[in-house]
C-alpha cells in the first residue's frame, strides 16, 4: 500500500493545501498561487488533485505556472520536494494514453472519445491537430506512431512539462512514521467505498459517481477529498466524511483550494 510509485505519503503535515480541478485555467491558478503562496509555510503540504490540464485553452501556461510555483515553494527554507504532490486525473490519464494511441484496438474511436472529453485543447497546446490525428489513426499504426512521436517530442521540448505530467500519483494520504494511513485521503474524482485502496486503480479518476456513497470513514480515513466532480455540481461541497473541491474551473466556474488540518478539519477555502 505504501508503493511510492502509485501513492504519495504526506506524513504528518502542519497543514495540507489541496487544489481542485484546474482544467487549463492558468489565470485562475496564478491568482490562487498568489494567495496561497503568501501563507504556505514549511511543514505544509500542497496537493494538486488532478485534471490540471484539458478543457481550458491555456494548458501550456497552466503547466508553466505549476512549475513556477513549485520553484517558489521549494525556495522556502525547510520545504522539500515531497511536500508537493500532483495526482493523476482523467485528463492526465487520457494524455498518457494518447501518446500510446497506436497500440489501441480502435484508435480513431478512442481519439474521437478523448476529443469529446476536452483533450483537444491539450492536443493543440503541444502542436497537435485533432483532425490530422483522426486521419493518421485511419491510415494505420505506422502513420499514427509518427504522429504520437511528434507530440511526445513537442512535450519534451517544453522544459519540465514531461517530468511534471509523468510524476502524477494515484492518490495521496497523510501517514504515520511506518507509512500506515492516518486521517486524510486525497483523490481525483472518487473511489468505491466497498473496495480497499489497493483495488481502486482507475476508479480514482473514472469512478466519480460512487463518491456520494461515502457515508462513513473510509478505510480508517476521517475525510476523503476529491478535486473533480463529473456532474459539475456547484462546489465546494463538504460533508462529515468528504470534501468535493470542484468549483467548475474549465466550465465557466471557479478554481478552489482548501486548507486542511492533519486530522481532517477544514480550516479555510480559497477561490479564484
PDB file of C-alpha atoms in Angstrom:
ATOM      1  CA  UNK A   1       0.000   0.000   0.000  1.00  0.00           C
ATOM      2  CA  UNK A   2       2.933   2.356   0.546  1.00  0.00           C
ATOM      3  CA  UNK A   3       4.264   1.938  -3.016  1.00  0.00           C
ATOM      4  CA  UNK A   4       5.525   5.471  -3.670  1.00  0.00           C
ATOM      5  CA  UNK A   5       5.259   4.936  -7.424  1.00  0.00           C
ATOM      6  CA  UNK A   6       1.476   4.930  -7.037  1.00  0.00           C
ATOM      7  CA  UNK A   7       0.678   6.731  -3.792  1.00  0.00           C
ATOM      8  CA  UNK A   8       2.057   9.872  -2.198  1.00  0.00           C
ATOM      9  CA  UNK A   9       2.598   9.614   1.537  1.00  0.00           C
ATOM     10  CA  UNK A  10       2.217  13.023   3.138  1.00  0.00           C
ATOM     11  CA  UNK A  11       3.454  12.126   6.624  1.00  0.00           C
ATOM     12  CA  UNK A  12       2.106  14.225   9.475  1.00  0.00           C
ATOM     13  CA  UNK A  13       1.897  17.702   7.939  1.00  0.00           C
ATOM     14  CA  UNK A  14       1.289  21.011   9.631  1.00  0.00           C
ATOM     15  CA  UNK A  15      -1.488  21.689   7.085  1.00  0.00           C
ATOM     16  CA  UNK A  16      -2.468  20.399   3.645  1.00  0.00           C
ATOM     17  CA  UNK A  17      -3.420  22.751   0.816  1.00  0.00           C
ATOM     18  CA  UNK A  18      -5.488  20.870  -1.802  1.00  0.00           C
ATOM     19  CA  UNK A  19      -6.213  22.386  -5.227  1.00  0.00           C
ATOM     20  CA  UNK A  20      -9.291  21.260  -7.162  1.00  0.00           C
ATOM     21  CA  UNK A  21      -9.544  20.598 -10.902  1.00  0.00           C
ATOM     22  CA  UNK A  22      -7.788  23.396 -12.809  1.00  0.00           C
ATOM     23  CA  UNK A  23      -8.668  22.372 -16.386  1.00  0.00           C
ATOM     24  CA  UNK A  24      -6.159  24.676 -18.048  1.00  0.00           C
ATOM     25  CA  UNK A  25      -7.341  27.849 -16.289  1.00  0.00           C
ATOM     26  CA  UNK A  26      -3.867  29.372 -15.954  1.00  0.00           C
ATOM     27  CA  UNK A  27      -5.010  32.859 -14.912  1.00  0.00           C
ATOM     28  CA  UNK A  28      -7.155  31.491 -12.082  1.00  0.00           C
ATOM     29  CA  UNK A  29      -4.303  29.255 -10.986  1.00  0.00           C
ATOM     30  CA  UNK A  30      -1.872  32.193 -10.890  1.00  0.00           C
ATOM     31  CA  UNK A  31      -4.311  34.196  -8.764  1.00  0.00           C
ATOM     32  CA  UNK A  32      -4.756  31.244  -6.425  1.00  0.00           C
ATOM     33  CA  UNK A  33      -0.996  30.803  -6.148  1.00  0.00           C
ATOM     34  CA  UNK A  34      -0.590  34.481  -5.269  1.00  0.00           C
ATOM     35  CA  UNK A  35      -2.885  33.983  -2.291  1.00  0.00           C
ATOM     36  CA  UNK A  36      -1.647  30.580  -1.101  1.00  0.00           C
ATOM     37  CA  UNK A  37       1.986  31.487  -1.687  1.00  0.00           C
ATOM     38  CA  UNK A  38       1.830  34.215   0.947  1.00  0.00           C
ATOM     39  CA  UNK A  39       0.744  31.725   3.615  1.00  0.00           C
ATOM     40  CA  UNK A  40       2.394  28.447   2.679  1.00  0.00           C
ATOM     41  CA  UNK A  41       4.897  27.512   5.397  1.00  0.00           C
ATOM     42  CA  UNK A  42       7.485  24.792   5.965  1.00  0.00           C
ATOM     43  CA  UNK A  43       5.672  21.739   7.296  1.00  0.00           C
ATOM     44  CA  UNK A  44       2.705  22.323   4.968  1.00  0.00           C
ATOM     45  CA  UNK A  45       1.894  20.064   2.035  1.00  0.00           C
ATOM     46  CA  UNK A  46       0.497  21.048  -1.359  1.00  0.00           C
ATOM     47  CA  UNK A  47      -1.605  18.566  -3.344  1.00  0.00           C
ATOM     48  CA  UNK A  48      -2.992  19.193  -6.827  1.00  0.00           C
ATOM     49  CA  UNK A  49      -5.984  16.881  -7.227  1.00  0.00           C
ATOM     50  CA  UNK A  50      -5.652  16.065 -10.937  1.00  0.00           C
ATOM     51  CA  UNK A  51      -7.341  17.376 -14.090  1.00  0.00           C
ATOM     52  CA  UNK A  52      -4.748  20.113 -14.184  1.00  0.00           C
ATOM     53  CA  UNK A  53      -4.875  20.155 -17.988  1.00  0.00           C
ATOM     54  CA  UNK A  54      -7.671  19.785 -20.566  1.00  0.00           C
ATOM     55  CA  UNK A  55     -10.863  21.739 -21.269  1.00  0.00           C
ATOM     56  CA  UNK A  56      -9.371  25.244 -20.883  1.00  0.00           C
ATOM     57  CA  UNK A  57      -7.307  26.835 -23.636  1.00  0.00           C
ATOM     58  CA  UNK A  58      -4.164  27.599 -21.612  1.00  0.00           C
ATOM     59  CA  UNK A  59      -2.686  24.159 -20.974  1.00  0.00           C
ATOM     60  CA  UNK A  60       0.951  25.140 -21.584  1.00  0.00           C
ATOM     61  CA  UNK A  61       0.559  28.255 -19.462  1.00  0.00           C
ATOM     62  CA  UNK A  62      -1.004  26.154 -16.700  1.00  0.00           C
ATOM     63  CA  UNK A  63       1.921  23.739 -16.626  1.00  0.00           C
ATOM     64  CA  UNK A  64       4.336  26.685 -16.674  1.00  0.00           C
ATOM     65  CA  UNK A  65       2.501  28.200 -13.701  1.00  0.00           C
ATOM     66  CA  UNK A  66       2.651  24.893 -11.832  1.00  0.00           C
ATOM     67  CA  UNK A  67       6.388  24.681 -12.444  1.00  0.00           C
ATOM     68  CA  UNK A  68       6.968  28.316 -11.482  1.00  0.00           C
ATOM     69  CA  UNK A  69       5.074  27.972  -8.204  1.00  0.00           C
ATOM     70  CA  UNK A  70       6.905  24.734  -7.472  1.00  0.00           C
ATOM     71  CA  UNK A  71      10.206  26.618  -7.717  1.00  0.00           C
ATOM     72  CA  UNK A  72       8.817  29.361  -5.467  1.00  0.00           C
ATOM     73  CA  UNK A  73       7.710  26.911  -2.778  1.00  0.00           C
ATOM     74  CA  UNK A  74      10.909  24.856  -2.904  1.00  0.00           C
ATOM     75  CA  UNK A  75      12.929  28.039  -2.399  1.00  0.00           C
ATOM     76  CA  UNK A  76      11.452  28.342   1.106  1.00  0.00           C
ATOM     77  CA  UNK A  77      13.810  27.126   3.812  1.00  0.00           C
ATOM     78  CA  UNK A  78      12.652  23.759   5.159  1.00  0.00           C
ATOM     79  CA  UNK A  79      10.458  22.806   2.181  1.00  0.00           C
ATOM     80  CA  UNK A  80      11.401  19.589   0.363  1.00  0.00           C
ATOM     81  CA  UNK A  81      10.409  18.058  -2.968  1.00  0.00           C
ATOM     82  CA  UNK A  82       7.986  15.552  -1.416  1.00  0.00           C
ATOM     83  CA  UNK A  83       5.929  18.396   0.088  1.00  0.00           C
ATOM     84  CA  UNK A  84       4.342  18.930  -3.365  1.00  0.00           C
ATOM     85  CA  UNK A  85       2.213  16.233  -4.983  1.00  0.00           C
ATOM     86  CA  UNK A  86       0.374  16.025  -8.307  1.00  0.00           C
ATOM     87  CA  UNK A  87      -2.436  13.496  -8.745  1.00  0.00           C
ATOM     88  CA  UNK A  88      -3.495  11.795 -11.944  1.00  0.00           C
ATOM     89  CA  UNK A  89      -6.914  12.834 -13.187  1.00  0.00           C
ATOM     90  CA  UNK A  90      -8.910  11.749 -16.185  1.00  0.00           C
ATOM     91  CA  UNK A  91      -7.279  14.437 -18.338  1.00  0.00           C
ATOM     92  CA  UNK A  92      -3.745  13.329 -17.436  1.00  0.00           C
ATOM     93  CA  UNK A  93      -4.715   9.687 -17.980  1.00  0.00           C
ATOM     94  CA  UNK A  94      -6.097  10.463 -21.443  1.00  0.00           C
ATOM     95  CA  UNK A  95      -2.965  12.403 -22.391  1.00  0.00           C
ATOM     96  CA  UNK A  96      -0.814   9.469 -21.310  1.00  0.00           C
ATOM     97  CA  UNK A  97      -2.952   7.071 -23.356  1.00  0.00           C
ATOM     98  CA  UNK A  98      -2.943   9.425 -26.338  1.00  0.00           C
ATOM     99  CA  UNK A  99       0.840   9.182 -26.590  1.00  0.00           C
ATOM    100  CA  UNK A 100       0.411   5.400 -26.987  1.00  0.00           C
ATOM    101  CA  UNK A 101      -2.626   5.590 -29.252  1.00  0.00           C
ATOM    102  CA  UNK A 102      -1.059   3.387 -31.932  1.00  0.00           C
ATOM    103  CA  UNK A 103      -1.493   0.412 -29.572  1.00  0.00           C
ATOM    104  CA  UNK A 104      -5.242   0.931 -29.095  1.00  0.00           C
ATOM    105  CA  UNK A 105      -7.548  -1.622 -30.811  1.00  0.00           C
ATOM    106  CA  UNK A 106      -9.675   1.135 -32.408  1.00  0.00           C
ATOM    107  CA  UNK A 107      -7.519   4.281 -32.232  1.00  0.00           C
ATOM    108  CA  UNK A 108      -9.867   6.511 -34.259  1.00  0.00           C
ATOM    109  CA  UNK A 109     -12.792   5.797 -31.936  1.00  0.00           C
ATOM    110  CA  UNK A 110     -10.616   6.273 -28.839  1.00  0.00           C
ATOM    111  CA  UNK A 111      -9.287   9.596 -30.117  1.00  0.00           C
ATOM    112  CA  UNK A 112     -12.782  10.796 -31.029  1.00  0.00           C
ATOM    113  CA  UNK A 113     -13.947   9.996 -27.481  1.00  0.00           C
ATOM    114  CA  UNK A 114     -10.954  11.805 -25.942  1.00  0.00           C
ATOM    115  CA  UNK A 115     -11.669  14.889 -28.022  1.00  0.00           C
ATOM    116  CA  UNK A 116     -15.230  14.864 -26.745  1.00  0.00           C
ATOM    117  CA  UNK A 117     -13.872  14.780 -23.184  1.00  0.00           C
ATOM    118  CA  UNK A 118     -11.901  18.009 -23.660  1.00  0.00           C
ATOM    119  CA  UNK A 119      -8.456  16.676 -24.576  1.00  0.00           C
ATOM    120  CA  UNK A 120      -8.386  18.671 -27.813  1.00  0.00           C
ATOM    121  CA  UNK A 121      -7.068  21.770 -26.005  1.00  0.00           C
ATOM    122  CA  UNK A 122      -4.123  19.817 -24.591  1.00  0.00           C
ATOM    123  CA  UNK A 123      -3.520  18.322 -28.001  1.00  0.00           C
ATOM    124  CA  UNK A 124      -3.425  21.791 -29.573  1.00  0.00           C
ATOM    125  CA  UNK A 125      -1.123  23.067 -26.808  1.00  0.00           C
ATOM    126  CA  UNK A 126       1.608  20.711 -27.994  1.00  0.00           C
ATOM    127  CA  UNK A 127       1.155  21.312 -31.697  1.00  0.00           C
ATOM    128  CA  UNK A 128      -1.323  18.555 -32.424  1.00  0.00           C
ATOM    129  CA  UNK A 129      -4.353  18.703 -34.654  1.00  0.00           C
ATOM    130  CA  UNK A 130      -7.349  16.540 -33.865  1.00  0.00           C
ATOM    131  CA  UNK A 131      -8.411  16.063 -37.472  1.00  0.00           C
ATOM    132  CA  UNK A 132      -4.886  15.146 -38.554  1.00  0.00           C
ATOM    133  CA  UNK A 133      -4.749  12.655 -35.688  1.00  0.00           C
ATOM    134  CA  UNK A 134      -8.010  11.051 -36.789  1.00  0.00           C
ATOM    135  CA  UNK A 135      -6.676  10.805 -40.316  1.00  0.00           C
ATOM    136  CA  UNK A 136      -3.429   9.242 -39.054  1.00  0.00           C
ATOM    137  CA  UNK A 137      -5.423   6.747 -36.997  1.00  0.00           C
ATOM    138  CA  UNK A 138      -7.303   5.619 -40.102  1.00  0.00           C
ATOM    139  CA  UNK A 139      -4.104   5.270 -42.128  1.00  0.00           C
ATOM    140  CA  UNK A 140      -2.552   2.754 -39.781  1.00  0.00           C
ATOM    141  CA  UNK A 141      -0.133   2.169 -36.935  1.00  0.00           C
ATOM    142  CA  UNK A 142       2.976   3.493 -38.686  1.00  0.00           C
ATOM    143  CA  UNK A 143       1.458   6.881 -39.537  1.00  0.00           C
ATOM    144  CA  UNK A 144      -0.149   7.088 -36.131  1.00  0.00           C
ATOM    145  CA  UNK A 145       3.111   6.250 -34.340  1.00  0.00           C
ATOM    146  CA  UNK A 146       4.816   9.048 -36.257  1.00  0.00           C
ATOM    147  CA  UNK A 147       2.099  11.476 -35.148  1.00  0.00           C
ATOM    148  CA  UNK A 148       2.240  10.489 -31.469  1.00  0.00           C
ATOM    149  CA  UNK A 149       6.039  10.657 -31.671  1.00  0.00           C
ATOM    150  CA  UNK A 150       5.786  14.276 -32.801  1.00  0.00           C
ATOM    151  CA  UNK A 151       3.510  15.039 -29.846  1.00  0.00           C
ATOM    152  CA  UNK A 152       5.947  13.378 -27.434  1.00  0.00           C
ATOM    153  CA  UNK A 153       8.827  15.379 -28.884  1.00  0.00           C
ATOM    154  CA  UNK A 154       6.870  18.627 -28.518  1.00  0.00           C
ATOM    155  CA  UNK A 155       6.114  17.779 -24.886  1.00  0.00           C
ATOM    156  CA  UNK A 156       9.765  17.051 -24.142  1.00  0.00           C
ATOM    157  CA  UNK A 157      10.832  20.259 -25.855  1.00  0.00           C
ATOM    158  CA  UNK A 158       8.957  22.245 -23.192  1.00  0.00           C
ATOM    159  CA  UNK A 159      11.300  22.144 -20.159  1.00  0.00           C
ATOM    160  CA  UNK A 160       9.759  20.382 -17.186  1.00  0.00           C
ATOM    161  CA  UNK A 161       6.411  19.593 -18.808  1.00  0.00           C
ATOM    162  CA  UNK A 162       7.080  15.908 -19.448  1.00  0.00           C
ATOM    163  CA  UNK A 163       8.564  15.460 -15.975  1.00  0.00           C
ATOM    164  CA  UNK A 164       5.572  17.038 -14.237  1.00  0.00           C
ATOM    165  CA  UNK A 165       2.940  15.142 -16.245  1.00  0.00           C
ATOM    166  CA  UNK A 166       4.837  11.889 -15.660  1.00  0.00           C
ATOM    167  CA  UNK A 167       5.110  12.411 -11.896  1.00  0.00           C
ATOM    168  CA  UNK A 168       1.375  12.106 -11.168  1.00  0.00           C
ATOM    169  CA  UNK A 169       0.273   9.693  -8.400  1.00  0.00           C
ATOM    170  CA  UNK A 170      -2.952   7.776  -7.999  1.00  0.00           C
ATOM    171  CA  UNK A 171      -3.787   9.267  -4.616  1.00  0.00           C
ATOM    172  CA  UNK A 172      -2.186  10.872  -1.570  1.00  0.00           C
ATOM    173  CA  UNK A 173      -2.766  10.417   2.137  1.00  0.00           C
ATOM    174  CA  UNK A 174      -1.475  11.531   5.493  1.00  0.00           C
ATOM    175  CA  UNK A 175       0.553   8.804   7.139  1.00  0.00           C
ATOM    176  CA  UNK A 176       2.286   7.628  10.278  1.00  0.00           C
ATOM    177  CA  UNK A 177       6.045   7.083  10.571  1.00  0.00           C
ATOM    178  CA  UNK A 178       5.681   3.482   9.364  1.00  0.00           C
ATOM    179  CA  UNK A 179       3.719   4.635   6.287  1.00  0.00           C
ATOM    180  CA  UNK A 180       0.314   3.467   7.504  1.00  0.00           C
ATOM    181  CA  UNK A 181      -2.608   5.775   6.572  1.00  0.00           C
ATOM    182  CA  UNK A 182      -3.993   8.210   9.113  1.00  0.00           C
ATOM    183  CA  UNK A 183      -6.796  10.753   8.624  1.00  0.00           C
ATOM    184  CA  UNK A 184      -6.834  12.389   5.173  1.00  0.00           C
ATOM    185  CA  UNK A 185      -7.110  10.762   1.742  1.00  0.00           C
ATOM    186  CA  UNK A 186      -6.889  12.814  -1.479  1.00  0.00           C
ATOM    187  CA  UNK A 187      -8.193  11.540  -4.836  1.00  0.00           C
ATOM    188  CA  UNK A 188      -9.075  12.959  -8.217  1.00  0.00           C
ATOM    189  CA  UNK A 189     -12.748  12.089  -8.758  1.00  0.00           C
ATOM    190  CA  UNK A 190     -13.797   9.317  -6.434  1.00  0.00           C
ATOM    191  CA  UNK A 191     -13.413   5.793  -5.109  1.00  0.00           C
ATOM    192  CA  UNK A 192     -15.549   2.753  -4.479  1.00  0.00           C
ATOM    193  CA  UNK A 193     -16.164   2.625  -0.711  1.00  0.00           C
ATOM    194  CA  UNK A 194     -16.712  -1.143  -0.959  1.00  0.00           C
ATOM    195  CA  UNK A 195     -13.142  -1.762  -2.171  1.00  0.00           C
ATOM    196  CA  UNK A 196      -9.815  -1.372  -0.357  1.00  0.00           C
ATOM    197  CA  UNK A 197      -7.413   1.312  -1.506  1.00  0.00           C
ATOM    198  CA  UNK A 198      -5.113  -1.001  -3.473  1.00  0.00           C
ATOM    199  CA  UNK A 199      -8.044  -2.201  -5.624  1.00  0.00           C
ATOM    200  CA  UNK A 200      -9.286   1.238  -6.731  1.00  0.00           C
ATOM    201  CA  UNK A 201      -6.991   1.549  -9.808  1.00  0.00           C
ATOM    202  CA  UNK A 202      -8.633   3.834 -12.399  1.00  0.00           C
ATOM    203  CA  UNK A 203     -11.699   4.274 -10.174  1.00  0.00           C
ATOM    204  CA  UNK A 204      -9.739   7.187  -8.705  1.00  0.00           C
ATOM    205  CA  UNK A 205     -10.307   9.211 -11.911  1.00  0.00           C
ATOM    206  CA  UNK A 206     -13.283   7.495 -13.585  1.00  0.00           C
ATOM    207  CA  UNK A 207     -15.345   6.499 -10.530  1.00  0.00           C
ATOM    208  CA  UNK A 208     -16.776   9.837  -9.500  1.00  0.00           C
ATOM    209  CA  UNK A 209     -20.350   8.576  -9.351  1.00  0.00           C
ATOM    210  CA  UNK A 210     -19.587   6.420  -6.307  1.00  0.00           C
ATOM    211  CA  UNK A 211     -18.149   9.299  -4.267  1.00  0.00           C
ATOM    212  CA  UNK A 212     -21.514  10.450  -2.805  1.00  0.00           C
ATOM    213  CA  UNK A 213     -21.976   6.954  -1.313  1.00  0.00           C
ATOM    214  CA  UNK A 214     -19.217   7.593   1.231  1.00  0.00           C
ATOM    215  CA  UNK A 215     -21.302   7.951   4.390  1.00  0.00           C
ATOM    216  CA  UNK A 216     -18.769   6.869   6.999  1.00  0.00           C
ATOM    217  CA  UNK A 217     -14.993   6.910   7.479  1.00  0.00           C
ATOM    218  CA  UNK A 218     -13.406   5.003   4.606  1.00  0.00           C
ATOM    219  CA  UNK A 219     -10.643   2.534   5.445  1.00  0.00           C
ATOM    220  CA  UNK A 220      -9.798   4.475   8.615  1.00  0.00           C
ATOM    221  CA  UNK A 221      -9.648   7.885   6.916  1.00  0.00           C
ATOM    222  CA  UNK A 222     -11.693  10.589   8.620  1.00  0.00           C
ATOM    223  CA  UNK A 223     -12.151  12.519   5.371  1.00  0.00           C
ATOM    224  CA  UNK A 224     -11.784  11.784   1.644  1.00  0.00           C
ATOM    225  CA  UNK A 225     -11.113  14.845  -0.516  1.00  0.00           C
ATOM    226  CA  UNK A 226     -11.579  14.979  -4.275  1.00  0.00           C
ATOM    227  CA  UNK A 227     -10.859  17.673  -6.840  1.00  0.00           C
ATOM    228  CA  UNK A 228     -13.173  16.784  -9.721  1.00  0.00           C
ATOM    229  CA  UNK A 229     -16.930  16.237  -9.786  1.00  0.00           C
ATOM    230  CA  UNK A 230     -18.046  14.684 -13.115  1.00  0.00           C
ATOM    231  CA  UNK A 231     -21.587  16.020 -12.582  1.00  0.00           C
ATOM    232  CA  UNK A 232     -20.210  19.587 -12.382  1.00  0.00           C
ATOM    233  CA  UNK A 233     -22.357  20.245  -9.340  1.00  0.00           C
ATOM    234  CA  UNK A 234     -21.843  23.536  -7.512  1.00  0.00           C
ATOM    235  CA  UNK A 235     -18.792  23.235  -5.297  1.00  0.00           C
ATOM    236  CA  UNK A 236     -17.266  23.137  -2.875  1.00  0.00           C
ATOM    237  CA  UNK A 237     -19.328  20.528  -1.071  1.00  0.00           C
ATOM    238  CA  UNK A 238     -18.256  19.395   2.384  1.00  0.00           C
ATOM    239  CA  UNK A 239     -19.840  16.592   4.432  1.00  0.00           C
ATOM    240  CA  UNK A 240     -18.815  14.911   7.679  1.00  0.00           C
ATOM    241  CA  UNK A 241     -16.586  12.469   5.796  1.00  0.00           C
ATOM    242  CA  UNK A 242     -15.861  14.021   2.379  1.00  0.00           C
ATOM    243  CA  UNK A 243     -14.996  17.236   0.602  1.00  0.00           C
ATOM    244  CA  UNK A 244     -15.500  17.909  -3.112  1.00  0.00           C
ATOM    245  CA  UNK A 245     -13.446  20.873  -4.318  1.00  0.00           C
ATOM    246  CA  UNK A 246     -14.602  21.213  -7.919  1.00  0.00           C
ATOM    247  CA  UNK A 247     -15.790  24.794  -8.400  1.00  0.00           C
ATOM    248  CA  UNK A 248     -16.286  24.461 -12.155  1.00  0.00           C
ATOM    249  CA  UNK A 249     -12.926  25.685 -13.461  1.00  0.00           C
ATOM    250  CA  UNK A 250     -12.825  24.958 -17.183  1.00  0.00           C
ATOM    251  CA  UNK A 251     -16.622  25.095 -17.341  1.00  0.00           C
ATOM    252  CA  UNK A 252     -17.120  28.767 -16.523  1.00  0.00           C
ATOM    253  CA  UNK A 253     -16.757  28.338 -12.779  1.00  0.00           C
ATOM    254  CA  UNK A 254     -14.141  28.989 -10.095  1.00  0.00           C
ATOM    255  CA  UNK A 255     -10.930  27.332  -9.027  1.00  0.00           C
ATOM    256  CA  UNK A 256     -10.956  26.184  -5.399  1.00  0.00           C
ATOM    257  CA  UNK A 257      -8.239  25.376  -2.902  1.00  0.00           C
ATOM    258  CA  UNK A 258      -8.964  24.060   0.595  1.00  0.00           C
ATOM    259  CA  UNK A 259      -6.655  24.024   3.583  1.00  0.00           C
ATOM    260  CA  UNK A 260      -6.991  21.078   5.980  1.00  0.00           C
ATOM    261  CA  UNK A 261      -5.608  20.295   9.398  1.00  0.00           C
ATOM    262  CA  UNK A 262      -3.907  16.876   9.563  1.00  0.00           C
ATOM    263  CA  UNK A 263      -6.881  15.453  11.472  1.00  0.00           C
ATOM    264  CA  UNK A 264      -9.200  16.263   8.563  1.00  0.00           C
ATOM    265  CA  UNK A 265     -10.703  19.512   9.804  1.00  0.00           C
ATOM    266  CA  UNK A 266     -11.368  22.108   7.089  1.00  0.00           C
ATOM    267  CA  UNK A 267      -9.510  25.271   8.054  1.00  0.00           C
ATOM    268  CA  UNK A 268     -10.313  27.569   5.123  1.00  0.00           C
ATOM    269  CA  UNK A 269     -11.277  27.825   1.463  1.00  0.00           C
ATOM    270  CA  UNK A 270      -9.563  29.955  -1.180  1.00  0.00           C
ATOM    271  CA  UNK A 271     -11.224  30.713  -4.534  1.00  0.00           C
ATOM    272  CA  UNK A 272     -10.048  32.325  -7.748  1.00  0.00           C
TER     273      UNK A 272
END
